[in-house]
Amino acid sequence: MSLIEVKDLSVEIKQKKILQEINFSVEKGEVTVLVGPSGSGKTTLLRTLNLLQKPSQGIIKIGETSVDVSKINKKSTRSLRSESTMVFQQFNLFKNMTVIENVMAPLLLNKLAKWDEAHDIAKSVLLEVGLAEFQDKYPSSLSGGQQQRVSIARAIAVKPSVVLLDEPTSALDPELVGSVLKTILALAKQHITMVIVTHEMEFARLIGNQIIFLENGKIVHKGSPDKILSSDGPKRVSDFMNSVSTNNYL
Amino acid sequence: MNFDWHYFVNAFPELVKYIPMTLLLAILSMLLAIVLGGIITLLHFSHYKVIHWFASIYVSFFRGMPALVQLFLIYYGLPQIFPIFKGLPAIIATIIGLGFKQSAYLSEVFRAAVNSVDRGQIEAGQSLNIKSYKIFRYVILPQAFINALPATGNTFVGLLKETSLAFTLGITEVFAEGKMLAGDSFKYFETYLAVGLTYWALIILYSWAQSGVEKVLNTPYS
């Protein structure tokens, strides 16, 4: 059974259909990459999986939690959110906390670990993303790339079923992109399930087990990178790839 | 120039004796204003319209009336309607009057400070499944506190000067003492200049202390 199953998911904002009857599944340990032009609904889809965006209809199942969004309440929201964490384009690290406090925060505030254990976990994930020596710094003193790696560390510290990454490199200077992409690749090698929105097409090809191409709030193409992103793949995807710059930061 | 330097210099030791009363009124009014202002801010964010309206009316009422009128209402007016307030000490009446008035201003300061915290901070907390009140307590509040500090300091500066209204209720603080000195000596300019400079010195000291605190608290954001 798939780790994530999304059925007939729709999002409507002010009577405008942002997502229409989205259906897809993600296998455990695999990486799904959402691509598509601006305004196609990629970020909305990702935010909806974490219920930061309220859907209007459909069913979202992540891990053991299945939520019919028409019957959503506080309890089911928390239950679904316990399955995933999110990495934001603008990092969104807690500005009033040091790096290690940021990573410890979800563990302590959700009572997932006692202080000592949370500290050990935080140290180990910061080591994993190569930022152990920055643990006592505040986010404002770090580069964008470092902040994003802390944000990734914070997201994996709670060992979620899935990590959702919303354009994790879009806000970064080009020279900082590589370090973040390498960190995400390292997570993929550990078979951490991820859903990623990105415009880095080479990265998508390299990391993705499944590519989902969205346009106008609908899934237009779905399949393996070889099928979707190859030169003889769908014409619409090829056109899109030609329109975006393909940098290889890895 | 008919300026009595000797009198002017000697007025300060007399005025300084009443600084503790001025500070007592200002600090206790400020503490009351912070507590009430915080509560009104929370009510403002309520999803219940009635509570939200109550907070708005409270702010409008206490901001819309001169402080002196509020002091008279509390000290002279309340005992007439509610006998339980008969014998209310003037100091308490002043603290309540100034505290309520400034709480209306402070609630607006606090509201703006909370609203100015980046929405992404809340979303990050939500995405990590942290409960709303914990996001508020551990993420929003510390950041809003820093945002609110300069304007809260300004409110205190205003309050410190407004304590001079307490003389109308018969409390002897710096201004009241000045008024009595001037009445005795008829040296109005020297006396009120000394009174003004005393307030100014207090405010300089406070501003200096506040900028030090702000510098320390801003460390995470600089």
Tab-separated table of C-alpha atoms in Angstrom:
chain	number	residue	atom	x	y	z
A	1	MET	CA	0.000	0.000	0.000
A	2	SER	CA	1.279	3.478	-0.885
A	3	LEU	CA	2.488	5.806	1.857
A	4	ILE	CA	0.596	8.778	0.412
A	5	GLU	CA	-2.703	8.478	-1.403
A	6	VAL	CA	-4.525	11.513	-2.658
A	7	LYS	CA	-8.004	11.044	-4.104
A	8	ASP	CA	-10.140	13.618	-5.930
A	9	LEU	CA	-8.475	16.486	-4.102
A	10	SER	CA	-9.761	19.939	-5.021
A	11	VAL	CA	-8.982	23.379	-3.695
A	12	GLU	CA	-11.181	26.371	-4.300
A	13	ILE	CA	-10.252	29.873	-3.173
A	14	LYS	CA	-12.851	32.638	-3.574
A	15	GLN	CA	-14.781	30.447	-6.015
A	16	LYS	CA	-11.681	29.994	-8.143
A	17	LYS	CA	-10.600	26.400	-8.711
A	18	ILE	CA	-6.908	26.208	-7.822
A	19	LEU	CA	-6.680	22.408	-7.831
A	20	GLN	CA	-9.105	20.093	-9.570
A	21	GLU	CA	-9.604	16.436	-8.722
A	22	ILE	CA	-5.991	15.585	-8.051
A	23	ASN	CA	-5.200	11.863	-7.781
A	24	PHE	CA	-1.791	10.408	-7.108
A	25	SER	CA	0.099	8.163	-4.764
A	26	VAL	CA	3.622	8.083	-3.392
A	27	GLU	CA	5.432	4.920	-2.375
A	28	LYS	CA	7.360	4.713	0.871
A	29	GLY	CA	10.989	5.761	0.497
A	30	GLU	CA	10.413	7.365	-2.879
A	31	VAL	CA	10.725	10.935	-4.066
A	32	THR	CA	7.956	12.619	-6.007
A	33	VAL	CA	8.732	15.862	-7.777
A	34	LEU	CA	5.993	18.342	-8.645
A	35	VAL	CA	6.829	20.460	-11.679
A	36	GLY	CA	4.920	22.848	-13.853
A	37	PRO	CA	4.595	26.490	-14.793
A	38	SER	CA	3.980	29.242	-12.241
A	39	GLY	CA	0.427	29.262	-11.003
A	40	SER	CA	-0.137	25.625	-11.929
A	41	GLY	CA	-0.934	24.713	-8.307
A	42	LYS	CA	2.271	22.910	-7.257
A	43	THR	CA	2.788	24.845	-4.049
A	44	THR	CA	-0.931	24.775	-3.244
A	45	LEU	CA	-0.898	20.991	-3.625
A	46	LEU	CA	2.087	20.678	-1.302
A	47	ARG	CA	0.546	23.027	1.265
A	48	THR	CA	-2.719	21.107	1.061
A	49	LEU	CA	-0.934	17.860	1.971
A	50	ASN	CA	0.117	19.603	5.200
A	51	LEU	CA	-3.306	21.280	5.505
A	52	LEU	CA	-1.739	24.740	5.521
A	53	GLN	CA	-4.136	25.222	2.639
A	54	LYS	CA	-7.665	24.091	3.334
A	55	PRO	CA	-8.963	21.810	0.586
A	56	SER	CA	-12.585	21.872	-0.509
A	57	GLN	CA	-12.972	18.165	-1.238
A	58	GLY	CA	-11.110	14.891	-1.495
A	59	ILE	CA	-9.266	12.393	0.637
A	60	ILE	CA	-5.680	12.649	1.817
A	61	LYS	CA	-4.006	9.632	3.323
A	62	ILE	CA	-0.495	9.806	4.689
A	63	GLY	CA	0.882	6.834	6.597
A	64	GLU	CA	-1.730	5.612	9.034
A	65	THR	CA	-3.848	8.759	8.811
A	66	SER	CA	-6.627	9.180	6.297
A	67	VAL	CA	-8.629	12.377	6.233
A	68	ASP	CA	-11.791	13.112	4.313
A	69	VAL	CA	-11.344	16.842	3.931
A	70	SER	CA	-15.083	17.528	3.976
A	71	LYS	CA	-15.117	16.290	7.591
A	72	ILE	CA	-11.933	17.962	8.666
A	73	ASN	CA	-11.551	19.163	12.253
A	74	LYS	CA	-8.789	20.152	14.673
A	75	LYS	CA	-8.079	16.561	15.681
A	76	SER	CA	-7.814	15.199	12.146
A	77	THR	CA	-5.727	18.211	11.107
A	78	ARG	CA	-3.224	17.517	13.875
A	79	SER	CA	-3.301	13.843	13.132
A	80	LEU	CA	-2.474	14.371	9.438
A	81	ARG	CA	0.156	16.988	10.235
A	82	SER	CA	1.894	14.562	12.553
A	83	GLU	CA	2.746	12.518	9.454
A	84	SER	CA	4.553	15.255	7.539
A	85	THR	CA	6.828	18.242	7.947
A	86	MET	CA	7.459	21.044	5.542
A	87	VAL	CA	10.499	22.876	4.243
A	88	PHE	CA	9.616	26.341	3.003
A	89	GLN	CA	11.000	28.434	0.189
A	90	GLN	CA	11.777	31.230	2.677
A	91	PHE	CA	13.118	28.761	5.316
A	92	ASN	CA	10.814	30.130	8.055
A	93	LEU	CA	13.211	29.295	10.857
A	94	PHE	CA	12.037	30.622	14.211
A	95	LYS	CA	13.938	33.900	14.383
A	96	ASN	CA	13.970	34.061	18.178
A	97	MET	CA	15.642	30.660	18.546
A	98	THR	CA	19.170	29.465	17.901
A	99	VAL	CA	19.834	26.817	15.291
A	100	ILE	CA	19.695	23.947	17.783
A	101	GLU	CA	16.624	25.389	19.502
A	102	ASN	CA	14.897	25.488	16.113
A	103	VAL	CA	15.581	21.805	15.591
A	104	MET	CA	14.614	20.896	19.141
A	105	ALA	CA	11.404	22.965	19.102
A	106	PRO	CA	9.089	20.464	17.349
A	107	LEU	CA	10.441	17.616	19.478
A	108	LEU	CA	9.938	19.463	22.765
A	109	LEU	CA	6.738	21.347	21.981
A	110	ASN	CA	5.087	18.184	20.650
A	111	LYS	CA	6.432	16.241	23.643
A	112	LEU	CA	8.135	13.746	21.338
A	113	ALA	CA	11.310	13.757	23.412
A	114	LYS	CA	12.715	14.970	26.715
A	115	TRP	CA	15.242	17.806	26.603
A	116	ASP	CA	18.366	15.591	26.673
A	117	GLU	CA	17.077	13.286	23.976
A	118	ALA	CA	15.872	16.222	21.845
A	119	HIS	CA	19.306	17.821	22.191
A	120	ASP	CA	21.023	14.616	21.057
A	121	ILE	CA	18.667	14.204	18.097
A	122	ALA	CA	19.132	17.853	17.105
A	123	LYS	CA	22.928	17.537	17.291
A	124	SER	CA	22.895	14.426	15.157
A	125	VAL	CA	20.654	15.873	12.412
A	126	LEU	CA	22.676	19.089	12.375
A	127	LEU	CA	25.774	16.964	11.916
A	128	GLU	CA	24.004	15.215	9.073
A	129	VAL	CA	23.366	18.502	7.246
A	130	GLY	CA	26.891	19.710	8.040
A	131	LEU	CA	25.962	22.509	10.429
A	132	ALA	CA	26.878	21.133	13.838
A	133	GLU	CA	29.295	23.980	14.515
A	134	PHE	CA	26.529	26.559	13.958
A	135	GLN	CA	24.195	25.155	16.600
A	136	ASP	CA	24.367	28.187	18.878
A	137	LYS	CA	24.027	30.797	16.134
A	138	TYR	CA	20.805	32.608	15.358
A	139	PRO	CA	19.272	32.162	11.884
A	140	SER	CA	19.945	35.801	10.997
A	141	SER	CA	23.688	35.161	11.121
A	142	LEU	CA	23.544	32.266	8.631
A	143	SER	CA	23.553	32.315	4.833
A	144	GLY	CA	20.379	31.376	2.987
A	145	GLY	CA	21.786	27.960	2.119
A	146	GLN	CA	22.712	27.278	5.726
A	147	GLN	CA	19.281	28.396	6.910
A	148	GLN	CA	17.623	26.065	4.449
A	149	ARG	CA	19.770	23.165	5.645
A	150	VAL	CA	18.756	23.935	9.236
A	151	SER	CA	15.166	23.981	8.066
A	152	ILE	CA	15.699	20.530	6.523
A	153	ALA	CA	17.301	19.333	9.765
A	154	ARG	CA	14.275	20.607	11.689
A	155	ALA	CA	11.942	18.836	9.286
A	156	ILE	CA	13.662	15.444	9.583
A	157	ALA	CA	14.312	15.621	13.335
A	158	VAL	CA	10.790	14.461	14.164
A	159	LYS	CA	11.140	11.510	11.774
A	160	PRO	CA	7.980	12.257	9.775
A	161	SER	CA	6.491	9.801	7.293
A	162	VAL	CA	7.108	12.341	4.565
A	163	VAL	CA	9.031	15.582	4.124
A	164	LEU	CA	7.385	18.192	1.897
A	165	LEU	CA	9.782	20.655	0.270
A	166	ASP	CA	8.432	23.797	-1.376
A	167	GLU	CA	10.959	25.173	-3.854
A	168	PRO	CA	13.770	24.758	-1.336
A	169	THR	CA	16.351	26.502	-3.506
A	170	SER	CA	14.326	29.270	-5.172
A	171	ALA	CA	15.250	31.918	-2.629
A	172	LEU	CA	18.962	31.108	-2.715
A	173	ASP	CA	21.871	32.704	-4.514
A	174	PRO	CA	23.121	30.334	-7.251
A	175	GLU	CA	26.321	29.433	-5.391
A	176	LEU	CA	24.293	28.248	-2.386
A	177	VAL	CA	21.909	26.006	-4.322
A	178	GLY	CA	24.298	23.061	-4.662
A	179	SER	CA	24.783	22.512	-0.915
A	180	VAL	CA	21.033	22.366	-0.330
A	181	LEU	CA	20.407	20.024	-3.267
A	182	LYS	CA	23.192	17.726	-2.036
A	183	THR	CA	21.586	17.633	1.409
A	184	ILE	CA	18.252	16.657	-0.134
A	185	LEU	CA	19.943	14.012	-2.307
A	186	ALA	CA	21.543	12.560	0.824
A	187	LEU	CA	18.077	12.242	2.367
A	188	ALA	CA	16.804	10.484	-0.762
A	189	LYS	CA	19.656	8.000	-0.446
A	190	GLN	CA	18.412	7.222	3.070
A	191	HIS	CA	15.008	6.486	1.497
A	192	ILE	CA	13.255	9.328	3.281
A	193	THR	CA	9.961	9.836	1.478
A	194	MET	CA	9.762	13.311	-0.013
A	195	VAL	CA	7.477	15.397	-2.164
A	196	ILE	CA	9.360	18.290	-3.704
A	197	VAL	CA	8.281	21.314	-5.696
A	198	THR	CA	11.216	22.526	-7.759
A	199	HIS	CA	12.218	24.290	-10.935
A	200	GLU	CA	15.616	22.553	-10.958
A	201	MET	CA	14.876	20.120	-13.754
A	202	GLU	CA	18.221	18.316	-13.678
A	203	PHE	CA	17.788	17.821	-9.964
A	204	ALA	CA	14.239	16.560	-10.537
A	205	ARG	CA	15.535	14.028	-13.069
A	206	LEU	CA	18.266	12.886	-10.695
A	207	ILE	CA	16.265	12.605	-7.499
A	208	GLY	CA	12.720	11.821	-8.607
A	209	ASN	CA	11.161	8.386	-8.667
A	210	GLN	CA	7.979	9.998	-9.896
A	211	ILE	CA	7.435	13.264	-11.738
A	212	ILE	CA	4.058	14.963	-11.634
A	213	PHE	CA	3.503	17.759	-14.137
A	214	LEU	CA	0.736	20.169	-13.215
A	215	GLU	CA	-0.940	22.822	-15.275
A	216	ASN	CA	-3.993	24.951	-14.478
A	217	GLY	CA	-4.588	23.034	-11.265
A	218	LYS	CA	-4.668	19.612	-12.906
A	219	ILE	CA	-2.216	16.779	-13.210
A	220	VAL	CA	-1.377	16.704	-16.898
A	221	HIS	CA	1.382	14.080	-16.890
A	222	LYS	CA	2.621	11.650	-14.307
A	223	GLY	CA	5.329	8.993	-14.425
A	224	SER	CA	8.982	8.172	-14.021
A	225	PRO	CA	11.601	10.819	-14.920
A	226	ASP	CA	12.655	8.695	-17.892
A	227	LYS	CA	9.133	8.771	-19.218
A	228	ILE	CA	8.237	12.378	-18.447
A	229	LEU	CA	11.480	14.327	-18.675
A	230	SER	CA	13.173	12.581	-21.587
A	231	SER	CA	13.498	14.257	-24.978
A	232	ASP	CA	10.777	12.006	-26.400
A	233	GLY	CA	8.489	12.630	-23.421
A	234	PRO	CA	5.252	14.624	-23.560
A	235	LYS	CA	5.561	17.719	-25.770
A	236	ARG	CA	4.079	20.058	-23.157
A	237	VAL	CA	6.732	19.002	-20.646
A	238	SER	CA	9.521	19.407	-23.215
A	239	ASP	CA	8.255	22.901	-24.038
A	240	PHE	CA	8.194	23.747	-20.350
A	241	MET	CA	11.721	22.405	-19.834
A	242	ASN	CA	12.961	24.467	-22.744
A	243	SER	CA	11.419	27.563	-21.215
A	244	VAL	CA	13.178	27.171	-17.864
A	245	SER	CA	16.925	27.369	-17.523
A	246	THR	CA	18.447	24.010	-16.712
A	247	ASN	CA	21.360	24.562	-14.387
A	248	ASN	CA	23.337	21.701	-13.024
A	249	TYR	CA	24.302	22.630	-9.487
A	250	LEU	CA	25.319	19.145	-8.463
B	1	MET	CA	17.580	89.196	33.082
B	2	ASN	CA	15.709	88.596	36.268
B	3	PHE	CA	16.608	84.912	36.723
B	4	ASP	CA	17.336	83.716	40.254
B	5	TRP	CA	20.072	81.099	39.736
B	6	HIS	CA	20.402	80.393	43.417
B	7	TYR	CA	16.696	79.641	43.770
B	8	PHE	CA	16.718	77.618	40.540
B	9	VAL	CA	19.564	75.363	41.702
B	10	ASN	CA	18.057	74.933	45.151
B	11	ALA	CA	14.677	73.940	43.708
B	12	PHE	CA	16.112	70.623	42.451
B	13	PRO	CA	16.738	68.979	45.846
B	14	GLU	CA	13.147	69.828	46.791
B	15	LEU	CA	11.756	68.331	43.584
B	16	VAL	CA	13.962	65.235	43.706
B	17	LYS	CA	12.283	64.225	46.991
B	18	TYR	CA	9.078	63.611	45.044
B	19	ILE	CA	10.611	61.576	42.218
B	20	PRO	CA	9.808	58.305	44.064
B	21	MET	CA	6.091	59.228	44.049
B	22	THR	CA	6.214	60.117	40.337
B	23	LEU	CA	7.995	56.842	39.568
B	24	LEU	CA	5.610	54.862	41.762
B	25	LEU	CA	2.601	56.248	39.894
B	26	ALA	CA	4.231	55.757	36.491
B	27	ILE	CA	5.519	52.227	37.103
B	28	LEU	CA	2.351	50.868	38.716
B	29	SER	CA	0.139	52.495	36.051
B	30	MET	CA	2.401	51.019	33.386
B	31	LEU	CA	2.224	47.530	34.903
B	32	LEU	CA	-1.562	47.759	35.000
B	33	ALA	CA	-1.582	49.088	31.422
B	34	ILE	CA	0.618	46.213	30.216
B	35	VAL	CA	-1.603	43.569	31.834
B	36	LEU	CA	-4.855	45.151	30.610
B	37	GLY	CA	-3.361	45.979	27.205
B	38	GLY	CA	-2.262	42.349	26.815
B	39	ILE	CA	-5.729	41.089	27.703
B	40	ILE	CA	-7.418	43.524	25.293
B	41	THR	CA	-5.007	42.437	22.548
B	42	LEU	CA	-5.991	38.805	23.091
B	43	LEU	CA	-9.680	39.782	23.038
B	44	HIS	CA	-9.058	41.633	19.782
B	45	PHE	CA	-7.874	38.411	18.180
B	46	SER	CA	-10.967	36.524	19.350
B	47	HIS	CA	-13.063	34.790	16.716
B	48	TYR	CA	-16.179	35.802	18.641
B	49	LYS	CA	-17.475	39.068	17.228
B	50	VAL	CA	-18.958	40.245	20.544
B	51	ILE	CA	-15.584	39.908	22.267
B	52	HIS	CA	-13.834	41.591	19.363
B	53	TRP	CA	-16.302	44.485	19.500
B	54	PHE	CA	-15.875	44.808	23.256
B	55	ALA	CA	-12.111	45.188	22.751
B	56	SER	CA	-12.644	47.789	20.023
B	57	ILE	CA	-15.094	49.809	22.137
B	58	TYR	CA	-12.735	49.645	25.142
B	59	VAL	CA	-9.870	51.032	23.059
B	60	SER	CA	-12.035	53.709	21.495
B	61	PHE	CA	-13.497	54.783	24.875
B	62	PHE	CA	-10.246	55.098	26.797
B	63	ARG	CA	-8.361	56.686	23.915
B	64	GLY	CA	-11.135	59.114	23.175
B	65	MET	CA	-11.285	60.872	26.511
B	66	PRO	CA	-8.801	63.228	28.188
B	67	ALA	CA	-6.831	61.568	30.977
B	68	LEU	CA	-7.945	64.260	33.408
B	69	VAL	CA	-11.615	63.527	32.751
B	70	GLN	CA	-10.972	59.829	33.407
B	71	LEU	CA	-9.183	60.595	36.671
B	72	PHE	CA	-12.072	62.792	37.841
B	73	LEU	CA	-14.610	60.181	36.762
B	74	ILE	CA	-12.867	57.543	38.849
B	75	TYR	CA	-11.957	59.655	41.870
B	76	TYR	CA	-14.988	61.942	42.155
B	77	GLY	CA	-17.603	60.249	39.985
B	78	LEU	CA	-17.472	56.555	40.901
B	79	PRO	CA	-18.081	57.029	44.671
B	80	GLN	CA	-21.264	58.961	43.828
B	81	ILE	CA	-22.720	56.057	41.837
B	82	PHE	CA	-21.082	53.168	43.698
B	83	PRO	CA	-20.633	53.935	47.405
B	84	ILE	CA	-18.104	51.090	47.653
B	85	PHE	CA	-15.596	53.447	46.018
B	86	LYS	CA	-15.961	56.034	48.771
B	87	GLY	CA	-12.586	56.612	50.373
B	88	LEU	CA	-10.701	55.273	47.341
B	89	PRO	CA	-7.134	56.529	47.846
B	90	ALA	CA	-6.087	59.143	45.293
B	91	ILE	CA	-2.978	57.131	44.434
B	92	ILE	CA	-5.077	54.087	43.534
B	93	ALA	CA	-7.490	56.255	41.518
B	94	THR	CA	-4.565	57.719	39.584
B	95	ILE	CA	-3.009	54.341	38.906
B	96	ILE	CA	-6.347	52.950	37.714
B	97	GLY	CA	-7.152	56.006	35.605
B	98	LEU	CA	-3.772	56.240	33.900
B	99	GLY	CA	-3.442	52.452	33.671
B	100	PHE	CA	-6.771	52.038	31.883
B	101	LYS	CA	-6.076	54.898	29.514
B	102	GLN	CA	-2.616	53.701	28.549
B	103	SER	CA	-3.806	50.100	28.239
B	104	ALA	CA	-5.950	51.224	25.304
B	105	TYR	CA	-2.872	52.641	23.564
B	106	LEU	CA	-0.736	49.659	24.512
B	107	SER	CA	-3.271	47.136	23.218
B	108	GLU	CA	-2.921	48.781	19.805
B	109	VAL	CA	0.867	48.663	20.110
B	110	PHE	CA	0.741	44.964	21.060
B	111	ARG	CA	-1.731	44.178	18.277
B	112	ALA	CA	0.532	45.797	15.692
B	113	ALA	CA	3.534	43.972	17.173
B	114	VAL	CA	1.812	40.582	16.898
B	115	ASN	CA	0.582	41.335	13.383
B	116	SER	CA	4.066	42.342	12.298
B	117	VAL	CA	5.497	38.892	13.073
B	118	ASP	CA	6.071	37.172	9.759
B	119	ARG	CA	3.139	34.890	8.841
B	120	GLY	CA	5.716	32.281	7.811
B	121	GLN	CA	6.671	31.837	11.470
B	122	ILE	CA	3.135	30.698	12.276
B	123	GLU	CA	2.994	28.431	9.230
B	124	ALA	CA	6.306	26.849	10.193
B	125	GLY	CA	4.879	26.079	13.629
B	126	GLN	CA	1.667	24.688	12.143
B	127	SER	CA	3.545	22.535	9.643
B	128	LEU	CA	5.520	21.069	12.560
B	129	ASN	CA	2.190	20.239	14.217
B	130	ILE	CA	2.820	22.573	17.155
B	131	LYS	CA	-0.365	23.624	18.947
B	132	SER	CA	-1.560	27.189	18.301
B	133	TYR	CA	-1.096	28.420	21.859
B	134	LYS	CA	2.434	27.051	21.943
B	135	ILE	CA	3.241	28.766	18.642
B	136	PHE	CA	1.936	31.967	20.201
B	137	ARG	CA	3.808	31.480	23.469
B	138	TYR	CA	7.181	30.329	22.143
B	139	VAL	CA	7.417	31.888	18.662
B	140	ILE	CA	5.063	34.848	18.229
B	141	LEU	CA	5.204	36.386	21.680
B	142	PRO	CA	9.015	36.642	21.964
B	143	GLN	CA	9.207	38.247	18.519
B	144	ALA	CA	6.218	40.524	19.127
B	145	PHE	CA	7.797	41.581	22.430
B	146	ILE	CA	10.860	42.895	20.601
B	147	ASN	CA	8.661	44.595	17.995
B	148	ALA	CA	6.583	46.250	20.725
B	149	LEU	CA	9.464	47.467	22.855
B	150	PRO	CA	10.170	50.882	21.255
B	151	ALA	CA	6.500	51.925	21.128
B	152	THR	CA	5.875	50.578	24.638
B	153	GLY	CA	8.809	52.667	25.817
B	154	ASN	CA	7.238	55.726	24.204
B	155	THR	CA	4.022	54.996	26.048
B	156	PHE	CA	5.942	54.881	29.322
B	157	VAL	CA	7.590	58.208	28.536
B	158	GLY	CA	4.149	59.700	27.955
B	159	LEU	CA	2.837	58.131	31.124
B	160	LEU	CA	5.715	59.447	33.200
B	161	LYS	CA	4.746	62.970	32.172
B	162	GLU	CA	1.015	62.319	32.608
B	163	THR	CA	1.571	61.485	36.279
B	164	SER	CA	1.713	65.268	36.730
B	165	LEU	CA	-2.111	65.161	36.482
B	166	ALA	CA	-2.147	63.397	39.852
B	167	PHE	CA	-1.780	66.747	41.579
B	168	THR	CA	-5.427	67.436	40.668
B	169	LEU	CA	-6.399	64.588	43.011
B	170	GLY	CA	-4.235	66.001	45.780
B	171	ILE	CA	-1.170	63.796	45.360
B	172	THR	CA	2.157	65.489	45.867
B	173	GLU	CA	4.534	64.366	43.181
B	174	VAL	CA	7.179	66.316	41.242
B	175	PHE	CA	4.781	68.700	39.496
B	176	ALA	CA	2.614	69.307	42.578
B	177	GLU	CA	5.713	70.127	44.608
B	178	GLY	CA	6.806	72.499	41.851
B	179	LYS	CA	3.415	74.177	41.907
B	180	MET	CA	3.671	74.678	45.650
B	181	LEU	CA	7.239	76.012	45.416
B	182	ALA	CA	6.180	78.450	42.703
B	183	GLY	CA	3.147	79.532	44.737
B	184	ASP	CA	5.364	80.261	47.722
B	185	SER	CA	8.162	82.041	45.879
B	186	PHE	CA	6.365	83.559	42.871
B	187	LYS	CA	9.404	82.461	40.880
B	188	TYR	CA	7.388	80.631	38.257
B	189	PHE	CA	9.955	80.469	35.500
B	190	GLU	CA	12.759	79.077	37.656
B	191	THR	CA	10.451	76.589	39.343
B	192	TYR	CA	8.730	75.215	36.269
B	193	LEU	CA	12.013	75.103	34.346
B	194	ALA	CA	13.437	72.997	37.192
B	195	VAL	CA	10.296	70.812	37.103
B	196	GLY	CA	10.598	70.373	33.323
B	197	LEU	CA	14.299	69.541	33.541
B	198	THR	CA	13.609	66.991	36.285
B	199	TYR	CA	11.134	65.153	34.042
B	200	TRP	CA	13.551	65.453	31.128
B	201	ALA	CA	16.384	63.933	33.179
B	202	LEU	CA	14.141	61.021	34.199
B	203	ILE	CA	13.209	60.413	30.591
B	204	ILE	CA	16.828	60.589	29.404
B	205	LEU	CA	17.796	57.998	32.010
B	206	TYR	CA	14.892	55.763	31.034
B	207	SER	CA	15.595	56.099	27.291
B	208	TRP	CA	19.231	55.222	27.874
B	209	ALA	CA	18.242	52.113	29.837
B	210	GLN	CA	15.701	51.110	27.203
B	211	SER	CA	18.145	51.391	24.313
B	212	GLY	CA	20.534	49.148	26.275
B	213	VAL	CA	17.820	46.547	26.783
B	214	GLU	CA	16.775	46.772	23.124
B	215	LYS	CA	20.366	46.225	22.034
B	216	VAL	CA	20.649	43.043	24.104
B	217	LEU	CA	17.240	41.694	23.097
B	218	ASN	CA	17.845	42.386	19.418
B	219	THR	CA	20.865	40.057	19.308
B	220	PRO	CA	18.985	37.198	17.579
B	221	TYR	CA	17.793	39.517	14.833
B	222	SER	CA	20.926	41.499	14.071
